Structure formats: C-alpha cells, structure tokens
mmCIF file of C-alpha atoms in Angstrom:
data_model
loop_
_atom_site.group_PDB
_atom_site.id
_atom_site.type_symbol
_atom_site.label_atom_id
_atom_site.label_comp_id
_atom_site.label_asym_id
_atom_site.label_seq_id
_atom_site.Cartn_x
_atom_site.Cartn_y
_atom_site.Cartn_z
ATOM 1 C CA UNK A 590 41.677 262.393 185.382
ATOM 2 C CA UNK A 591 43.711 260.762 182.679
ATOM 3 C CA UNK A 592 45.452 262.940 180.189
ATOM 4 C CA UNK A 593 45.311 261.808 176.596
ATOM 5 C CA UNK A 594 48.457 261.840 174.615
ATOM 6 C CA UNK A 595 48.711 264.420 172.011
ATOM 7 C CA UNK A 596 49.218 263.834 168.346
ATOM 8 C CA UNK A 597 52.709 265.149 168.429
ATOM 9 C CA UNK A 598 53.632 262.758 171.156
ATOM 10 C CA UNK A 599 52.236 259.838 169.236
ATOM 11 C CA UNK A 600 54.270 260.736 166.173
ATOM 12 C CA UNK A 601 57.409 260.999 168.267
ATOM 13 C CA UNK A 602 56.858 257.561 169.665
ATOM 14 C CA UNK A 603 56.664 256.163 166.149
ATOM 15 C CA UNK A 604 53.103 254.911 166.444
ATOM 16 C CA UNK A 605 50.742 254.604 163.529
ATOM 17 C CA UNK A 606 47.335 256.025 163.448
ATOM 18 C CA UNK A 607 45.960 252.565 164.066
ATOM 19 C CA UNK A 608 47.876 252.301 167.304
ATOM 20 C CA UNK A 609 50.202 249.424 166.324
ATOM 21 C CA UNK A 610 53.920 249.741 165.542
ATOM 22 C CA UNK A 611 55.134 248.463 162.112
ATOM 23 C CA UNK A 612 57.224 245.259 162.170
ATOM 24 C CA UNK A 613 60.804 245.731 160.897
ATOM 25 C CA UNK A 614 62.556 242.723 159.297
ATOM 26 C CA UNK A 615 65.447 241.317 161.320
ATOM 27 C CA UNK A 616 68.939 241.288 159.983
ATOM 28 C CA UNK A 617 69.038 237.460 159.711
ATOM 29 C CA UNK A 618 65.616 236.937 158.120
ATOM 30 C CA UNK A 619 66.951 236.687 154.510
ATOM 31 C CA UNK A 620 68.169 233.176 153.407
ATOM 32 C CA UNK A 621 71.866 232.778 152.550
ATOM 33 C CA UNK A 622 73.469 230.795 149.706
ATOM 34 C CA UNK A 623 76.677 229.019 150.755
ATOM 35 C CA UNK A 624 78.984 226.737 148.682
ATOM 36 C CA UNK A 625 80.324 223.830 150.725
ATOM 37 C CA UNK A 626 82.232 220.831 149.412
ATOM 38 C CA UNK A 627 81.651 221.994 145.830
ATOM 39 C CA UNK A 628 77.875 222.022 146.380
ATOM 40 C CA UNK A 629 75.493 225.001 146.507
ATOM 41 C CA UNK A 630 73.515 225.061 149.798
ATOM 42 C CA UNK A 631 70.776 227.509 150.784
ATOM 43 C CA UNK A 632 70.815 228.133 154.506
ATOM 44 C CA UNK A 633 67.592 229.238 156.253
ATOM 45 C CA UNK A 634 67.492 232.560 158.043
ATOM 46 C CA UNK A 635 68.797 232.589 161.579
ATOM 47 C CA UNK A 636 66.065 232.254 164.212
ATOM 48 C CA UNK A 637 65.752 234.897 166.915
ATOM 49 C CA UNK A 638 66.729 234.203 170.450
ATOM 50 C CA UNK A 639 64.338 232.173 172.501
ATOM 51 C CA UNK A 640 63.143 229.921 169.627
ATOM 52 C CA UNK A 641 62.819 226.183 169.726
ATOM 53 C CA UNK A 642 66.163 225.665 167.919
ATOM 54 C CA UNK A 643 68.036 227.587 170.685
ATOM 55 C CA UNK A 644 66.075 225.812 173.403
ATOM 56 C CA UNK A 645 67.485 222.428 172.336
ATOM 57 C CA UNK A 646 64.765 221.399 169.903
ATOM 58 C CA UNK A 647 65.313 218.089 168.068
ATOM 59 C CA UNK A 648 64.280 219.513 164.704
ATOM 60 C CA UNK A 649 67.482 220.148 162.669
ATOM 61 C CA UNK A 650 67.879 222.976 160.233
ATOM 62 C CA UNK A 651 67.603 222.230 156.518
ATOM 63 C CA UNK A 652 71.191 223.283 155.750
ATOM 64 C CA UNK A 653 72.631 221.062 158.487
ATOM 65 C CA UNK A 654 70.883 218.029 157.068
ATOM 66 C CA UNK A 655 72.317 218.642 153.617
ATOM 67 C CA UNK A 656 75.802 219.123 155.105
ATOM 68 C CA UNK A 657 75.527 215.803 156.920
ATOM 69 C CA UNK A 658 74.479 214.046 153.742
ATOM 70 C CA UNK A 659 77.461 215.484 151.864
ATOM 71 C CA UNK A 660 79.879 214.284 154.530
ATOM 72 C CA UNK A 661 78.373 210.801 154.449
ATOM 73 C CA UNK A 662 78.738 210.656 150.652
ATOM 74 C CA UNK A 663 82.385 211.697 150.876
ATOM 75 C CA UNK A 664 83.127 209.028 153.489
ATOM 76 C CA UNK A 665 81.586 206.341 151.323
ATOM 77 C CA UNK A 666 83.565 207.401 148.217
ATOM 78 C CA UNK A 667 87.000 208.203 149.652
ATOM 79 C CA UNK A 668 89.582 205.495 150.116
ATOM 80 C CA UNK A 669 93.001 205.531 151.674
ATOM 81 C CA UNK A 670 94.015 206.408 155.206
ATOM 82 C CA UNK A 671 91.370 207.857 157.544
ATOM 83 C CA UNK A 672 92.565 208.945 161.011
ATOM 84 C CA UNK A 673 95.611 206.667 160.759
ATOM 85 C CA UNK A 674 93.601 203.581 159.666
ATOM 86 C CA UNK A 675 94.267 202.238 156.201
ATOM 87 C CA UNK A 676 91.120 201.293 154.364
ATOM 88 C CA UNK A 677 91.232 197.890 152.715
ATOM 89 C CA UNK A 678 90.931 198.156 148.955
ATOM 90 C CA UNK A 679 89.587 195.534 146.604
ATOM 91 C CA UNK A 680 91.643 192.329 146.424
ATOM 92 C CA UNK A 681 94.306 192.218 143.714
ATOM 93 C CA UNK A 682 94.004 189.217 141.476
ATOM 94 C CA UNK A 683 97.066 188.263 139.426
ATOM 95 C CA UNK A 684 96.432 187.877 135.751
ATOM 96 C CA UNK A 685 96.831 184.266 134.685
ATOM 97 C CA UNK A 686 99.931 183.488 132.657
ATOM 98 C CA UNK A 687 99.358 183.021 128.998
ATOM 99 C CA UNK A 688 99.679 179.389 127.997
ATOM 100 C CA UNK A 689 102.639 178.504 125.770
ATOM 101 C CA UNK A 690 101.589 176.414 122.820
ATOM 102 C CA UNK A 691 103.659 173.636 121.267
ATOM 103 C CA UNK A 692 104.728 175.715 118.255
ATOM 104 C CA UNK A 693 106.145 178.480 120.436
ATOM 105 C CA UNK A 694 107.933 175.940 122.643
ATOM 106 C CA UNK A 695 109.526 174.218 119.652
ATOM 107 C CA UNK A 696 110.612 177.583 118.229
ATOM 108 C CA UNK A 697 112.245 178.565 121.522
ATOM 109 C CA UNK A 698 113.988 175.193 121.704
ATOM 110 C CA UNK A 699 115.352 175.594 118.175
ATOM 111 C CA UNK A 700 116.636 179.088 118.962
ATOM 112 C CA UNK A 701 118.278 177.795 122.150
ATOM 113 C CA UNK A 702 120.028 175.003 120.250
ATOM 114 C CA UNK A 703 121.224 177.495 117.629
ATOM 115 C CA UNK A 704 122.621 179.771 120.344
ATOM 116 C CA UNK A 705 124.412 176.852 122.006
ATOM 117 C CA UNK A 706 125.936 175.778 118.690
ATOM 118 C CA UNK A 707 127.062 179.349 118.029
ATOM 119 C CA UNK A 708 128.573 179.560 121.530
ATOM 120 C CA UNK A 709 130.470 176.282 121.037
ATOM 121 C CA UNK A 710 131.838 177.486 117.721
ATOM 122 C CA UNK A 711 132.989 180.798 119.196
ATOM 123 C CA UNK A 712 134.597 178.935 122.102
ATOM 124 C CA UNK A 713 136.543 176.699 119.698
ATOM 125 C CA UNK A 714 137.622 179.748 117.711
ATOM 126 C CA UNK A 715 138.861 181.425 120.886
ATOM 127 C CA UNK A 716 140.779 178.324 121.946
ATOM 128 C CA UNK A 717 142.339 178.000 118.496
ATOM 129 C CA UNK A 718 143.387 181.661 118.432
ATOM 130 C CA UNK A 719 144.820 181.360 121.954
ATOM 131 C CA UNK A 720 146.860 178.299 120.994
ATOM 132 C CA UNK A 721 148.108 179.983 117.825
ATOM 133 C CA UNK A 722 149.157 183.056 119.788
ATOM 134 C CA UNK A 723 150.985 180.920 122.358
ATOM 135 C CA UNK A 724 152.817 179.065 119.572
ATOM 136 C CA UNK A 725 153.643 182.374 117.911
ATOM 137 C CA UNK A 726 155.176 183.729 121.102
ATOM 138 C CA UNK A 727 157.246 180.571 121.546
ATOM 139 C CA UNK A 728 158.415 180.726 117.955
ATOM 140 C CA UNK A 729 159.322 184.404 118.239
ATOM 141 C CA UNK A 730 161.264 183.806 121.466
ATOM 142 C CA UNK A 731 163.077 180.863 119.895
ATOM 143 C CA UNK A 732 163.923 182.826 116.759
ATOM 144 C CA UNK A 733 165.117 185.740 118.836
ATOM 145 C CA UNK A 734 167.408 183.460 120.773
ATOM 146 C CA UNK A 735 168.710 181.860 117.570
ATOM 147 C CA UNK A 736 169.441 185.272 116.041
ATOM 148 C CA UNK A 737 171.285 186.398 119.157
ATOM 149 C CA UNK A 738 173.280 183.150 119.226
ATOM 150 C CA UNK A 739 174.176 183.475 115.560
ATOM 151 C CA UNK A 740 175.389 187.038 116.074
ATOM 152 C CA UNK A 741 177.488 185.981 119.068
ATOM 153 C CA UNK A 742 178.812 182.981 117.128
ATOM 154 C CA UNK A 743 179.863 185.176 114.244
ATOM 155 C CA UNK A 744 181.907 187.400 116.552
ATOM 156 C CA UNK A 745 183.499 184.455 118.380
ATOM 157 C CA UNK A 746 184.277 182.654 115.133
ATOM 158 C CA UNK A 747 186.262 185.711 114.056
ATOM 159 C CA UNK A 748 188.329 185.468 117.266
ATOM 160 C CA UNK A 749 189.166 181.731 116.939
ATOM 161 C CA UNK A 750 192.397 182.293 114.964
ATOM 162 C CA UNK A 751 193.674 184.434 117.834
ATOM 163 C CA UNK A 752 192.926 181.604 120.260
ATOM 164 C CA UNK A 753 194.837 179.177 117.979
ATOM 165 C CA UNK A 754 197.890 181.435 118.166
ATOM 166 C CA UNK A 755 197.613 181.520 121.933
ATOM 167 C CA UNK A 756 197.518 177.700 122.032
ATOM 168 C CA UNK A 757 200.680 177.411 119.913
ATOM 169 C CA UNK A 758 202.439 179.988 122.096
ATOM 170 C CA UNK A 759 201.459 177.978 125.160
ATOM 171 C CA UNK A 760 202.867 174.761 123.635
ATOM 172 C CA UNK A 761 206.198 176.453 122.971
ATOM 173 C CA UNK A 762 206.335 178.030 126.420
ATOM 174 C CA UNK A 763 206.032 181.576 125.207
ATOM 175 C CA UNK A 764 202.795 182.305 127.093
ATOM 176 C CA UNK A 765 204.417 183.630 130.281
ATOM 177 C CA UNK A 766 204.481 186.864 132.203
ATOM 178 C CA UNK A 767 201.994 189.665 131.558
ATOM 179 C CA UNK A 768 201.244 188.319 128.086
ATOM 180 C CA UNK A 769 200.114 185.039 129.576
ATOM 181 C CA UNK A 770 197.875 186.844 132.073
ATOM 182 C CA UNK A 771 196.193 188.797 129.274
ATOM 183 C CA UNK A 772 195.694 185.592 127.294
ATOM 184 C CA UNK A 773 194.012 183.885 130.243
ATOM 185 C CA UNK A 774 191.712 186.870 130.813
ATOM 186 C CA UNK A 775 190.683 186.792 127.157
ATOM 187 C CA UNK A 776 189.864 183.089 127.284
ATOM 188 C CA UNK A 777 187.848 183.615 130.474
ATOM 189 C CA UNK A 778 185.880 186.526 128.983
ATOM 190 C CA UNK A 779 185.016 184.524 125.864
ATOM 191 C CA UNK A 780 183.939 181.607 128.023
ATOM 192 C CA UNK A 781 181.300 183.831 129.600
ATOM 193 C CA UNK A 782 179.574 184.047 126.206
ATOM 194 C CA UNK A 783 179.286 180.254 126.080
ATOM 195 C CA UNK A 784 182.426 179.470 124.099
ATOM 196 C CA UNK A 785 183.708 176.017 125.029
ATOM 197 C CA UNK A 786 186.913 174.437 123.628
ATOM 198 C CA UNK A 787 187.173 170.666 123.061
ATOM 199 C CA UNK A 788 189.655 168.201 121.618
ATOM 200 C CA UNK A 789 192.167 166.571 123.941
ATOM 201 C CA UNK A 790 194.583 163.756 123.270
ATOM 202 C CA UNK A 791 193.012 160.435 124.193
ATOM 203 C CA UNK A 792 189.377 161.445 123.504
ATOM 204 C CA UNK A 793 187.255 158.906 121.586
ATOM 205 C CA UNK A 794 186.916 159.865 117.965
ATOM 206 C CA UNK A 795 183.522 161.468 117.182
ATOM 207 C CA UNK A 796 182.955 162.255 113.490
ATOM 208 C CA UNK A 797 180.420 164.948 114.414
ATOM 209 C CA UNK A 798 183.042 166.852 116.431
ATOM 210 C CA UNK A 799 186.400 165.768 115.042
ATOM 211 C CA UNK A 800 187.859 166.053 111.596
ATOM 212 C CA UNK A 801 190.414 163.278 111.057
ATOM 213 C CA UNK A 802 193.435 164.297 108.974
ATOM 214 C CA UNK A 803 195.598 161.263 109.780
ATOM 215 C CA UNK A 804 194.979 157.553 110.517
ATOM 216 C CA UNK A 805 197.154 154.883 112.065
ATOM 217 C CA UNK A 806 196.793 151.604 113.874
ATOM 218 C CA UNK A 807 197.824 150.917 117.424
ATOM 219 C CA UNK A 808 197.641 147.998 119.828
ATOM 220 C CA UNK A 809 197.172 150.385 122.748
ATOM 221 C CA UNK A 810 193.604 151.417 121.783
ATOM 222 C CA UNK A 811 190.408 149.404 121.634
ATOM 223 C CA UNK A 812 188.420 151.949 119.610
ATOM 224 C CA UNK A 813 189.165 154.870 117.304
ATOM 225 C CA UNK A 814 190.952 157.397 119.473
ATOM 226 C CA UNK A 815 192.318 160.909 118.983
ATOM 227 C CA UNK A 816 196.088 160.529 119.452
ATOM 228 C CA UNK A 817 197.136 163.893 118.010
ATOM 229 C CA UNK A 818 195.412 167.317 118.290
ATOM 230 C CA UNK A 819 196.396 169.616 115.448
ATOM 231 C CA UNK A 820 193.752 172.294 116.138
ATOM 232 C CA UNK A 821 191.250 172.559 118.885
ATOM 233 C CA UNK A 822 187.547 172.717 118.193
ATOM 234 C CA UNK A 823 185.004 175.091 119.738
ATOM 235 C CA UNK A 824 181.315 174.996 120.593
ATOM 236 C CA UNK A 825 178.869 177.777 121.450
ATOM 237 C CA UNK A 826 176.412 176.122 123.770
ATOM 238 C CA UNK A 827 175.104 173.163 121.756
ATOM 239 C CA UNK A 828 176.148 174.692 118.464
ATOM 240 C CA UNK A 829 179.371 173.595 116.762
ATOM 241 C CA UNK A 830 181.466 176.569 115.728
ATOM 242 C CA UNK A 831 184.443 174.635 114.412
ATOM 243 C CA UNK A 832 185.426 170.924 114.469
ATOM 244 C CA UNK A 833 188.774 169.836 115.854
ATOM 245 C CA UNK A 834 191.565 168.633 113.543
ATOM 246 C CA UNK A 835 192.920 165.367 114.948
ATOM 247 C CA UNK A 836 194.989 162.309 114.131
ATOM 248 C CA UNK A 837 193.130 159.046 114.777
ATOM 249 C CA UNK A 838 194.538 155.683 115.867
ATOM 250 C CA UNK A 839 192.484 152.609 115.069
ATOM 251 C CA UNK A 840 192.857 149.296 116.967
ATOM 252 C CA UNK A 841 194.847 146.528 115.242
#
C-alpha cells in the first residue's frame, strides 16, 4: 500500500499545489551591453550547457557577427604596416611645374645682367683699391728709407771736417802710432753706414762729382783730368754728400 505524501512534506520539497516546480531564471539569461571598438554591442544571454551552440552548431551568435563586421571595416580603412607588410598607398603624382612666360624670363634676364654689371664694377673697385694700397706701401717704404738716409747723411756731413783733418795729417806723416789706429777705426766705422770717399789724382773730371778750382793744359792727358786733389769728396750710397775740390788739366 502506497503512502501518500503529506502536505508538510510537499511544502518542504518546494512543490506548488499544482504539482509543478516554478522555473527560476538562470544567471546568464539577461542580455549584456558591451562597448567594443568604440561601438555599442548587445550580447545575447549565454546558452545553458548542452545547447546547439555548445554542440558545434553552425549558427553564430548575434554579437559575434557584429564583432566580425567591425574588424572587417577596420581592416578596410586602416593603412600602414600590418603584420610586417607595408600596405601600398595611392601613387604620388608630382605637381607639374608652372610654365615661365616670356615676361618673367625677360625680367629675370635683366636682373641677371644688372647683377653681373654690379659684380664687374665691384671687382674693378677692389682691384683699384688693391693697387692703390700697394703703391701706398711702396711709397711709404721709399719715404721711410729716404728719411733714414737723410738723417744718417746729416750726421756724417757733420763729421766730414774731422775726416779732412785726418787726411792732411796723413799727408804730412803725422798719422802714426795709436792716433793713426784710432783714425783708421773711425774711417772703417763710418764706412759701415755707407760713407764712401772719392777723388784721386788721375781720375777723369766729372762735373757732377768734382768741383774744379784750377785749370791748366797738359800734353800728357787726352781728356780733362784731375791732376790735383785739394779736398776729397764723399758719397752716401748713391747720394752726393760733398763734391771734391780738384785742379783740372785739359789736353793741349
């Protein structure tokens, strides 16, 4: 004999008076809203185990289809390097050069000619200034040398009377001993400054170097000749410091 369950037992088992248990919603039944790739996607609720999706069904979920479409759109839009392969961009076409008209060409030619003329003028100015500077340096060096020579000549000209006294002492035989040695050293030192004596008996008469104070005729000469030296002359380089006083013999 079968024992019927009591009411208390049925309530403990969670049964309804109709005999069927109420269906409770699963945790994954509610749809989810997900944002992927800056797009709002509504995913369907997860299917319970043992459904056609888990058994390898070919029917894809709605959210997966939308995701695939988004990925395809991104691949079509993006450019650059994908997995190490550089995508070829659109061909670059150089802009054609603007044509130069005749007026512009003539203007450029005129400006070029003006620049060349200006360059030639500046070059001539530079050459002229360079030549003037070179001449200035030469003139300054020459003037400096002339001034130095004039100063030296002035000092030597003041010493010429002393040299005349030494010559007269030598003619009379008084230039001997230590006095003669000092006289020779003085003449040698003055010679280092370029002082050169001239005027010897028998030299041809030169009016630019000799000053004639006496004239005579002689059958022994064939041209005017210095036969007597009264005072020696001196030169400083090519410059005449003092002419020589001489007596001149003319041929008969």
